[in-house]
PDB file of C-alpha atoms in Angstrom:
ATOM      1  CA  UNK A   1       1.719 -14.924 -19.507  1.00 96.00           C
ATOM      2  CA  UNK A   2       0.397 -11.639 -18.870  1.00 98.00           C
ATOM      3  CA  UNK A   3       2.250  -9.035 -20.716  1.00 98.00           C
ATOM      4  CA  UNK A   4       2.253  -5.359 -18.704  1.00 98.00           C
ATOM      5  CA  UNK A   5       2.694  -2.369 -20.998  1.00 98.00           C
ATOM      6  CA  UNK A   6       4.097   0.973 -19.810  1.00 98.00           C
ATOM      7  CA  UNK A   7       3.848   4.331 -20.978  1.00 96.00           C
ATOM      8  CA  UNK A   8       5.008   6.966 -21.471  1.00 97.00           C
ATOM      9  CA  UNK A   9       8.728   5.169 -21.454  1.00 97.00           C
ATOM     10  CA  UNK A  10       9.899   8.605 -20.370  1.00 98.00           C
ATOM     11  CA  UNK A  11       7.960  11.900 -18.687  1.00 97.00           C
ATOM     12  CA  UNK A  12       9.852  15.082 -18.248  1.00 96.00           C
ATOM     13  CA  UNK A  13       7.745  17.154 -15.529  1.00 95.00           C
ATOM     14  CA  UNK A  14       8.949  20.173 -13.565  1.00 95.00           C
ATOM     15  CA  UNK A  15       9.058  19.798 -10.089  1.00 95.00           C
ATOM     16  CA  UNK A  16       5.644  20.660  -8.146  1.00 95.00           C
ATOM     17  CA  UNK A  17       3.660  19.840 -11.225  1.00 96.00           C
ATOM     18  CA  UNK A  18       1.183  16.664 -11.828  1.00 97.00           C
ATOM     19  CA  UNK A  19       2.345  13.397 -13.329  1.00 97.00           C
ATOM     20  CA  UNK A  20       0.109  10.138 -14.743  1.00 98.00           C
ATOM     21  CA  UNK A  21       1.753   7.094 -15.728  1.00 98.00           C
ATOM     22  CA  UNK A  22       0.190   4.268 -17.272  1.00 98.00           C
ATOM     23  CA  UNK A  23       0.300   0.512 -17.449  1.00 98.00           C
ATOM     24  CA  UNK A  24      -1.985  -1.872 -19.435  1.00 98.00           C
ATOM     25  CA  UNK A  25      -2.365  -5.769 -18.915  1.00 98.00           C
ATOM     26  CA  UNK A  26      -2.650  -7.894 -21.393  1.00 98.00           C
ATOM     27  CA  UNK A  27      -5.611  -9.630 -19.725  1.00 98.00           C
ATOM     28  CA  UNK A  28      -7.706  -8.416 -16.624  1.00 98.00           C
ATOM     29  CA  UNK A  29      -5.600  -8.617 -13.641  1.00 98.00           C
ATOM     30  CA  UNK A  30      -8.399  -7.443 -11.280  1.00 97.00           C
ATOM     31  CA  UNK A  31      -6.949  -4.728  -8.959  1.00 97.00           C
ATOM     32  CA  UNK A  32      -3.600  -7.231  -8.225  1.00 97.00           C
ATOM     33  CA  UNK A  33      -1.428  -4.613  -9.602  1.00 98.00           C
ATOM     34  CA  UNK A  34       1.307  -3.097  -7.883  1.00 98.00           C
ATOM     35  CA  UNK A  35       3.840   0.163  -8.386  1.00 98.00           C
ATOM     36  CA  UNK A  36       7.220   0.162  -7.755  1.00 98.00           C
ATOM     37  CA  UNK A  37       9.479   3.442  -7.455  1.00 98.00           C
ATOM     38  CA  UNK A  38      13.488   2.830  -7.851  1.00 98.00           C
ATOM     39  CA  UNK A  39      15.947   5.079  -7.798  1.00 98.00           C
ATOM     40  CA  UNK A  40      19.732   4.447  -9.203  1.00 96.00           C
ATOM     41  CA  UNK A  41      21.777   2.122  -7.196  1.00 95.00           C
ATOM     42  CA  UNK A  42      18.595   1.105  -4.965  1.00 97.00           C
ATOM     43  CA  UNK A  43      16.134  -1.782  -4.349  1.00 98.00           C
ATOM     44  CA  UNK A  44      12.627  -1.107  -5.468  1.00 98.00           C
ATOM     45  CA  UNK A  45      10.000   0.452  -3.009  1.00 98.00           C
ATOM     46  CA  UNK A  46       6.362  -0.819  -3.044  1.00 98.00           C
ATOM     47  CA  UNK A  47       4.391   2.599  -3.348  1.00 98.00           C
ATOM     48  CA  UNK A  48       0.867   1.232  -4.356  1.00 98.00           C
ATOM     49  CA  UNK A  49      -0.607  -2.187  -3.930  1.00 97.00           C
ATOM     50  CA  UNK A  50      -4.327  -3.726  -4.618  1.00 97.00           C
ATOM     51  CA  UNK A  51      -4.138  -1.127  -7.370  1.00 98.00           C
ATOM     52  CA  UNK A  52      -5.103   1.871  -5.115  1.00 98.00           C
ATOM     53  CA  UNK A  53      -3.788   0.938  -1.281  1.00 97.00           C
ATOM     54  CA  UNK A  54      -0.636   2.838  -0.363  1.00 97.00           C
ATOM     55  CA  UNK A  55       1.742   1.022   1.264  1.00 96.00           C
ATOM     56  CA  UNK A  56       3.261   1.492   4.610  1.00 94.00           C
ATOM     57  CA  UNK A  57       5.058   5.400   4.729  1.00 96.00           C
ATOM     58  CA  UNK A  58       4.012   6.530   1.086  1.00 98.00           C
ATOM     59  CA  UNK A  59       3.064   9.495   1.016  1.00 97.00           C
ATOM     60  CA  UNK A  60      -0.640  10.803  -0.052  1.00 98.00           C
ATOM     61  CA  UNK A  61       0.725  12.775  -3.039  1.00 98.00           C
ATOM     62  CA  UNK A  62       0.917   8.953  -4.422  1.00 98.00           C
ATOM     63  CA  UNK A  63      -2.060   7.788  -5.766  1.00 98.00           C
ATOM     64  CA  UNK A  64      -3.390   4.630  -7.610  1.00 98.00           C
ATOM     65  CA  UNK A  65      -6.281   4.076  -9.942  1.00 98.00           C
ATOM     66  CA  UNK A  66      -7.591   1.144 -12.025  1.00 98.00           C
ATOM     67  CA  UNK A  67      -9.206  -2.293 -12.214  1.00 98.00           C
ATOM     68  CA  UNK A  68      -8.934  -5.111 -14.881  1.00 97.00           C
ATOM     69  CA  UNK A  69      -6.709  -4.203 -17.306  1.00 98.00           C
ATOM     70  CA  UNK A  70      -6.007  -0.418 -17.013  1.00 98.00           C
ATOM     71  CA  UNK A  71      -4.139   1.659 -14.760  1.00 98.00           C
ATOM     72  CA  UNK A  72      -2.761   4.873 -13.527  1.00 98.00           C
ATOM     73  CA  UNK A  73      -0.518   6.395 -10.758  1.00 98.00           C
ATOM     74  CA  UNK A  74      -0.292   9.488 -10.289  1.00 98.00           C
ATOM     75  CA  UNK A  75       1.711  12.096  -8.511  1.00 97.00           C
ATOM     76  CA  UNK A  76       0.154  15.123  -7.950  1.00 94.00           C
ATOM     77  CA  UNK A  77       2.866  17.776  -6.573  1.00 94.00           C
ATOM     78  CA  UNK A  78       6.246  16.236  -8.053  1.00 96.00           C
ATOM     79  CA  UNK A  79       8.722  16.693  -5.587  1.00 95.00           C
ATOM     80  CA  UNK A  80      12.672  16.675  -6.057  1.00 94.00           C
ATOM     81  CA  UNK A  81      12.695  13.053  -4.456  1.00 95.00           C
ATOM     82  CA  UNK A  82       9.796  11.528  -6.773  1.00 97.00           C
ATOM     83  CA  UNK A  83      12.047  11.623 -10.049  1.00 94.00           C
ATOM     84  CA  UNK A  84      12.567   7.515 -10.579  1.00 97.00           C
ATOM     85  CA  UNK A  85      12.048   4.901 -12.517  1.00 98.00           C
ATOM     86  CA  UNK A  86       8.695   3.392 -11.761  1.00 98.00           C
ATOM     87  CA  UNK A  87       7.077  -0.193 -12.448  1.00 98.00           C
ATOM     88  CA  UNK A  88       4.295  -1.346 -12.152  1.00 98.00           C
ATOM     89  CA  UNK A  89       3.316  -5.285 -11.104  1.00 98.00           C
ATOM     90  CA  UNK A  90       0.829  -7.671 -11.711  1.00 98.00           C
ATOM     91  CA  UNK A  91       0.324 -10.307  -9.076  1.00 97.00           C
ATOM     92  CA  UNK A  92      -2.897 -11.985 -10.095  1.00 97.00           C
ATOM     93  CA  UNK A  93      -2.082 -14.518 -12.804  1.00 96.00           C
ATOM     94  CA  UNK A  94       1.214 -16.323 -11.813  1.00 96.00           C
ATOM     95  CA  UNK A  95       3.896 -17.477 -12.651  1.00 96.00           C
ATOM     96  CA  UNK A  96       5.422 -15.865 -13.998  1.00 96.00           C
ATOM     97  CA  UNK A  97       5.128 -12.576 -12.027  1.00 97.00           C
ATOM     98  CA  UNK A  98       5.506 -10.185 -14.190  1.00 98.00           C
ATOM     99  CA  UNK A  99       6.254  -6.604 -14.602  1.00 98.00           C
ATOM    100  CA  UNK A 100       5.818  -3.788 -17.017  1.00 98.00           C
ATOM    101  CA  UNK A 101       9.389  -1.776 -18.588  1.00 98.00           C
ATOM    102  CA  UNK A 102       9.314   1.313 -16.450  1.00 98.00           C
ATOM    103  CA  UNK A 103       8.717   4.599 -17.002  1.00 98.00           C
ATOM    104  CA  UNK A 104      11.562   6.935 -16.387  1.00 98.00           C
ATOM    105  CA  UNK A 105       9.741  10.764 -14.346  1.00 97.00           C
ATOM    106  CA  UNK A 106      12.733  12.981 -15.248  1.00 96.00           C
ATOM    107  CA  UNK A 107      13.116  16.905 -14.562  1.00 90.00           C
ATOM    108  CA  UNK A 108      11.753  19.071 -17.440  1.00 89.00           C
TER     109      UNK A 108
ATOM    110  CA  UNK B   1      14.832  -5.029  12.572  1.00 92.00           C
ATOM    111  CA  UNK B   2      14.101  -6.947   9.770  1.00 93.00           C
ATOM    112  CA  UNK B   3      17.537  -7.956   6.921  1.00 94.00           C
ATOM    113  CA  UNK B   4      17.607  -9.675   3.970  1.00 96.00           C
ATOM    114  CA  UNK B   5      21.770  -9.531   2.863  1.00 97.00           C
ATOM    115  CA  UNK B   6      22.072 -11.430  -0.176  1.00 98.00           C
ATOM    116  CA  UNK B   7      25.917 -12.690  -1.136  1.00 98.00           C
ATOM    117  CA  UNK B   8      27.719 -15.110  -3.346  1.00 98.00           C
ATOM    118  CA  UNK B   9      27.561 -13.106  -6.618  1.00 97.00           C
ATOM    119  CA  UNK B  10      30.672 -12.167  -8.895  1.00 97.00           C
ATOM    120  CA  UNK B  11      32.344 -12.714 -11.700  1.00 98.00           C
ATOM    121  CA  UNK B  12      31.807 -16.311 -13.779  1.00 98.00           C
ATOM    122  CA  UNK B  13      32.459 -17.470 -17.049  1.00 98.00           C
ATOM    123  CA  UNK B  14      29.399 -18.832 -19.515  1.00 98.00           C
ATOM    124  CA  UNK B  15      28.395 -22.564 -18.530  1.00 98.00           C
ATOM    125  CA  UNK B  16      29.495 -21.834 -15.183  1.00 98.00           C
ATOM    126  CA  UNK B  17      27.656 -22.319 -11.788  1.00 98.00           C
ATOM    127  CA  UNK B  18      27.172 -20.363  -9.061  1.00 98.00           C
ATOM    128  CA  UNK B  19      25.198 -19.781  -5.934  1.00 98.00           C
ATOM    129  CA  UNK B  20      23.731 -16.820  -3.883  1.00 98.00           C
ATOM    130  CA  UNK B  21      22.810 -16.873  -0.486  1.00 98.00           C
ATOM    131  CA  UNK B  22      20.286 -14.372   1.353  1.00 98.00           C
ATOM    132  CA  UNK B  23      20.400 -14.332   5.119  1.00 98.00           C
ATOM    133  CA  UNK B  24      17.524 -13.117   6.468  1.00 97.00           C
ATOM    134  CA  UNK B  25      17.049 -11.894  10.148  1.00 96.00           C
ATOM    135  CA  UNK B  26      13.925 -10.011  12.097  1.00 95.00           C
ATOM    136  CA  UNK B  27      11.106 -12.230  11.243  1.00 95.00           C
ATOM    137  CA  UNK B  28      10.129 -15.744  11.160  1.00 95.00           C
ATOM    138  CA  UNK B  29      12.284 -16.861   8.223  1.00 96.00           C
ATOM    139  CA  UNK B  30       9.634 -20.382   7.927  1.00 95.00           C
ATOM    140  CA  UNK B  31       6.759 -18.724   7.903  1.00 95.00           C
ATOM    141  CA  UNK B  32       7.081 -16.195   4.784  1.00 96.00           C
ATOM    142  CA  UNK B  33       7.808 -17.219   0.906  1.00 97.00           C
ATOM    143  CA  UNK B  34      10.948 -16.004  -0.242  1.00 97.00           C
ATOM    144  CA  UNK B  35      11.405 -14.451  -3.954  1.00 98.00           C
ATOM    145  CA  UNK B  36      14.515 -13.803  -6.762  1.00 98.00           C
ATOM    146  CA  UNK B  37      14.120 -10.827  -8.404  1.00 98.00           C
ATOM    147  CA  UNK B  38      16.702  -9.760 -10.933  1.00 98.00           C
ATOM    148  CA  UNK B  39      17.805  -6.667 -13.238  1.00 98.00           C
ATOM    149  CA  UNK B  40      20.174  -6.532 -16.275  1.00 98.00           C
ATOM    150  CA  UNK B  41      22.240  -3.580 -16.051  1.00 97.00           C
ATOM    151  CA  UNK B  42      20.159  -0.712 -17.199  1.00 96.00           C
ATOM    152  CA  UNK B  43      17.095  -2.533 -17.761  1.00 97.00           C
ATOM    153  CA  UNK B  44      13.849  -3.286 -15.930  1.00 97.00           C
ATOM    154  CA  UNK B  45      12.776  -5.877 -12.909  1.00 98.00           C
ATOM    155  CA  UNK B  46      12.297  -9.864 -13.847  1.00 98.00           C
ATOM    156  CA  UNK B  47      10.898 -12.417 -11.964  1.00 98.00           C
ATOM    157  CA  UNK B  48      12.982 -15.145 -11.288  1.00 98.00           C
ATOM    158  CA  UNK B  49      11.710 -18.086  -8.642  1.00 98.00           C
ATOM    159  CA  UNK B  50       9.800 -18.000  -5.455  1.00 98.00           C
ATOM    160  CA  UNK B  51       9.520 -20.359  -3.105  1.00 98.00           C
ATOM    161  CA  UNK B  52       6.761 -21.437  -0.296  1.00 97.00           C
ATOM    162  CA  UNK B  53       7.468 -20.951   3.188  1.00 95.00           C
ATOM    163  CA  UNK B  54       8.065 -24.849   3.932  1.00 95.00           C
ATOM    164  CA  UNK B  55       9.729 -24.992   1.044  1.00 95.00           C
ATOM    165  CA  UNK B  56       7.638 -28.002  -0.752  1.00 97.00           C
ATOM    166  CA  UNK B  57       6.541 -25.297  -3.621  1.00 97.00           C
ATOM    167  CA  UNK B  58       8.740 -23.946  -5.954  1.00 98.00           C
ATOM    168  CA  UNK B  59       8.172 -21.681  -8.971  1.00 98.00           C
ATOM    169  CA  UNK B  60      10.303 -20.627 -11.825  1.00 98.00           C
ATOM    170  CA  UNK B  61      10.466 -18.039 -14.893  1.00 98.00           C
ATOM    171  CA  UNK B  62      11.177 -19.962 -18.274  1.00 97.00           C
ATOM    172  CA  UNK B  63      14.406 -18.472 -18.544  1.00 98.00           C
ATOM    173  CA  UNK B  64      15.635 -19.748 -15.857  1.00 98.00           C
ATOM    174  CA  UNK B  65      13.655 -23.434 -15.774  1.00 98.00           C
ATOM    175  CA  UNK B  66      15.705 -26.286 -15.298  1.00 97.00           C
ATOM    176  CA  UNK B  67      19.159 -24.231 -14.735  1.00 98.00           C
ATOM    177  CA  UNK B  68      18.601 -22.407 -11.688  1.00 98.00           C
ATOM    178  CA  UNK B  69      16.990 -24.188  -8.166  1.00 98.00           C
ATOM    179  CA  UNK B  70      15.782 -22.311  -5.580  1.00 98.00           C
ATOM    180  CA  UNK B  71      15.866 -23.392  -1.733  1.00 98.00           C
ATOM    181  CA  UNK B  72      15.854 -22.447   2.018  1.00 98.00           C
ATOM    182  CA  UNK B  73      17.309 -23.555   4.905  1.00 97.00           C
ATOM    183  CA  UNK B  74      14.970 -22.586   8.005  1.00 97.00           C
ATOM    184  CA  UNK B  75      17.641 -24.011  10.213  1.00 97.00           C
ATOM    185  CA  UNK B  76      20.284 -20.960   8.752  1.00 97.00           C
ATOM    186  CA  UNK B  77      17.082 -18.356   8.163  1.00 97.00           C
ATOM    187  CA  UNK B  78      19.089 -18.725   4.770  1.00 98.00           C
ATOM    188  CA  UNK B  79      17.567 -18.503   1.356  1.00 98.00           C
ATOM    189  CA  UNK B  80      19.427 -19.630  -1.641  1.00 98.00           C
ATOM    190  CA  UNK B  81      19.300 -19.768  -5.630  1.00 98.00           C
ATOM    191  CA  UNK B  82      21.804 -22.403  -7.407  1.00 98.00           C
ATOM    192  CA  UNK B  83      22.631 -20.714 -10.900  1.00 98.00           C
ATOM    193  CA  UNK B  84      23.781 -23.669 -13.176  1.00 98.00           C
ATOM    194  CA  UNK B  85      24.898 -23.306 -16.859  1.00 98.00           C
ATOM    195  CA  UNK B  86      24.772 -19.259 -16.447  1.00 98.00           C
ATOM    196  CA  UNK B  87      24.984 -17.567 -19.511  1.00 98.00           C
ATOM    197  CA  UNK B  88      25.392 -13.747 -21.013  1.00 97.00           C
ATOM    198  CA  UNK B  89      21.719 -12.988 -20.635  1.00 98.00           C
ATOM    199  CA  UNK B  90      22.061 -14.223 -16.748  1.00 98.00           C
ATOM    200  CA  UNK B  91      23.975 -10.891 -16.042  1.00 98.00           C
ATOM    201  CA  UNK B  92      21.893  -8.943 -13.583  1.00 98.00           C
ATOM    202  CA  UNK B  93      21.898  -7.509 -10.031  1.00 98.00           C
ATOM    203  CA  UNK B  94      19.624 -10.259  -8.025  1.00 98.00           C
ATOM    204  CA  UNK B  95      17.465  -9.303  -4.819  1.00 98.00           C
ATOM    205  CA  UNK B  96      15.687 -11.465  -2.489  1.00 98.00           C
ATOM    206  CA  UNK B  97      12.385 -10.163  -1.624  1.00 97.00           C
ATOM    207  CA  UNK B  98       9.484 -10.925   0.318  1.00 97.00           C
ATOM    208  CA  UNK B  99       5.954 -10.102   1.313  1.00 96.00           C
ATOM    209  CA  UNK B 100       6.152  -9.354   4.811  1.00 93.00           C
ATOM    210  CA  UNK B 101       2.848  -6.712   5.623  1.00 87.00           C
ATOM    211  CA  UNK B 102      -0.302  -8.852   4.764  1.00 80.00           C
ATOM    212  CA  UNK B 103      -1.213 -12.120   3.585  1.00 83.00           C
ATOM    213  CA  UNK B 104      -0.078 -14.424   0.254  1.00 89.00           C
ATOM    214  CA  UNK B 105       3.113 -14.442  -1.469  1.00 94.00           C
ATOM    215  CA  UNK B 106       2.457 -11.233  -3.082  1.00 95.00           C
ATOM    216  CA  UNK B 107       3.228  -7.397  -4.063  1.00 96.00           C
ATOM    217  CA  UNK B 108       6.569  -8.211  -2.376  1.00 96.00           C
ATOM    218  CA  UNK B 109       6.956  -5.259  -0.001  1.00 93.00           C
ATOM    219  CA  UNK B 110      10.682  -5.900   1.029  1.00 95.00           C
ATOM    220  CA  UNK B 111      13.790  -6.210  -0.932  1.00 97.00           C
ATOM    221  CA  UNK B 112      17.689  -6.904   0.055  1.00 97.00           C
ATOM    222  CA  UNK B 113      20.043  -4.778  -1.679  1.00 96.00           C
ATOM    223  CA  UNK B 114      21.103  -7.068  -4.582  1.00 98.00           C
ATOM    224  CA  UNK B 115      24.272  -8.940  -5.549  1.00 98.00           C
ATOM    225  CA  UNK B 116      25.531  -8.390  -8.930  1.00 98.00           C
ATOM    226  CA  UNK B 117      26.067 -11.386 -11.101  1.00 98.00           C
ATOM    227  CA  UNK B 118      27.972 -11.410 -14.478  1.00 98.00           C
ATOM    228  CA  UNK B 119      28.192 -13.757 -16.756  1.00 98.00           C
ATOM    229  CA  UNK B 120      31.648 -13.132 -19.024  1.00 97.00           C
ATOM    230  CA  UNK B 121      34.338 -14.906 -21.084  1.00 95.00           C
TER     231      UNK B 121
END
């Protein structure tokens, strides 16, 4: 099974700042990696697929980086609408599909 | 307009069964695999089963192997997931998702809005 690490757990930005999250494989994934942005009460939205392609609507302050067994997303102008919960995917080596824990973008 | 409205979850005791349906509507139901997703209250996103468009392949976490059976019936555009000996650590909100915008089973890039399962005594 391929284990997909998180972190930070939690990042407190203020709003029009810059924010990097990162998730780590366990083994290389090539670029099959996905992020996920949820918000309470909601479904998950696919922001980021292929490990850099944004999906359908997302907007360009969302960006993806990464091959093999690191990556990033990043957000580069926080807005008030971008504070989530956030997971990332692997979709390489399954099953099991699995995902990382989250990491929580709160308001600093 | 493309739907996926799962139903059938609630409130069940440990041991017992259940089963939740997700009707799906705007697309060619045979032609995509379906997915179970599921999250514990307050916790992250598990995989659950997923299931081929014809519905001949079948995949399933190891949590779930051997109680739960996934299925789909293309005449009712209706996918289902048959919860057997459920248990505390079953409690979760469960969505039905899909890849619908490219090729293969996977990111899934559409997801119903969940029906809540618990598990309780």
């Amino acid at each position: 099974e391929v284990v997909m690490t998180q972190s930070p757990a939690t990042l407190s930005v203020s709003p029009g700042e810059r924010a990097t999250l990162s998730c780590r494989a366990s083994q290389s994934v090539s670029s099959d990696l996905a992020w996920y942005q949820q918000k309470p009460g909601q479904a998950p939205r696919l922001l980021i697929y292929g490990a850099s392609t944004r999906a359908t609507g997302i907007p360009a302050r969302f960006s993806g980086n990464g091959s093999g067994t690191e990556f990033t997303l990043t957000i580069s102008s926080l807005q008030s609408e971008d504070f989530a919960v956030y997971y990332c995917q692997q979709y390489n080596n399954w099953p099991p599909l699995t995902f990382g824990g989250g990491t929580k973008v709160e308001i600093k | 307009e493309v739907q996926v409205l799962e139903s059938g979850g609630g409130l069940v005791q440990p041991g017992e069964s259940l089963r939740l349906s997700c009707a799906a509507s705007g697309f060619t139901f045979s032609s995509y695999a379906m997915t179970w997703v599921r999250q514990a209250p307050g916790k992250g996103l598990e995989w659950v089963s997923s299931i081929s468009g014809n519905g001949v392949s079948t995949y399933y976490a190891d949590s779930v192997k051997g109680r739960f059976a996934i299925s789909r019936d293309t005449s009712k555009s209706t996918l289902y997931l048959q919860m057997n000996n459920l248990r505390g650590e079953d409690t979760a909100v469960y969505y039905c998702a899909l890849r619908l915008g490219g090729n293969g089973w996977f990111p899934i890039d559409y997801w119903g809005q969940g029906t809540l399962v618990t598990v309780s005594s």
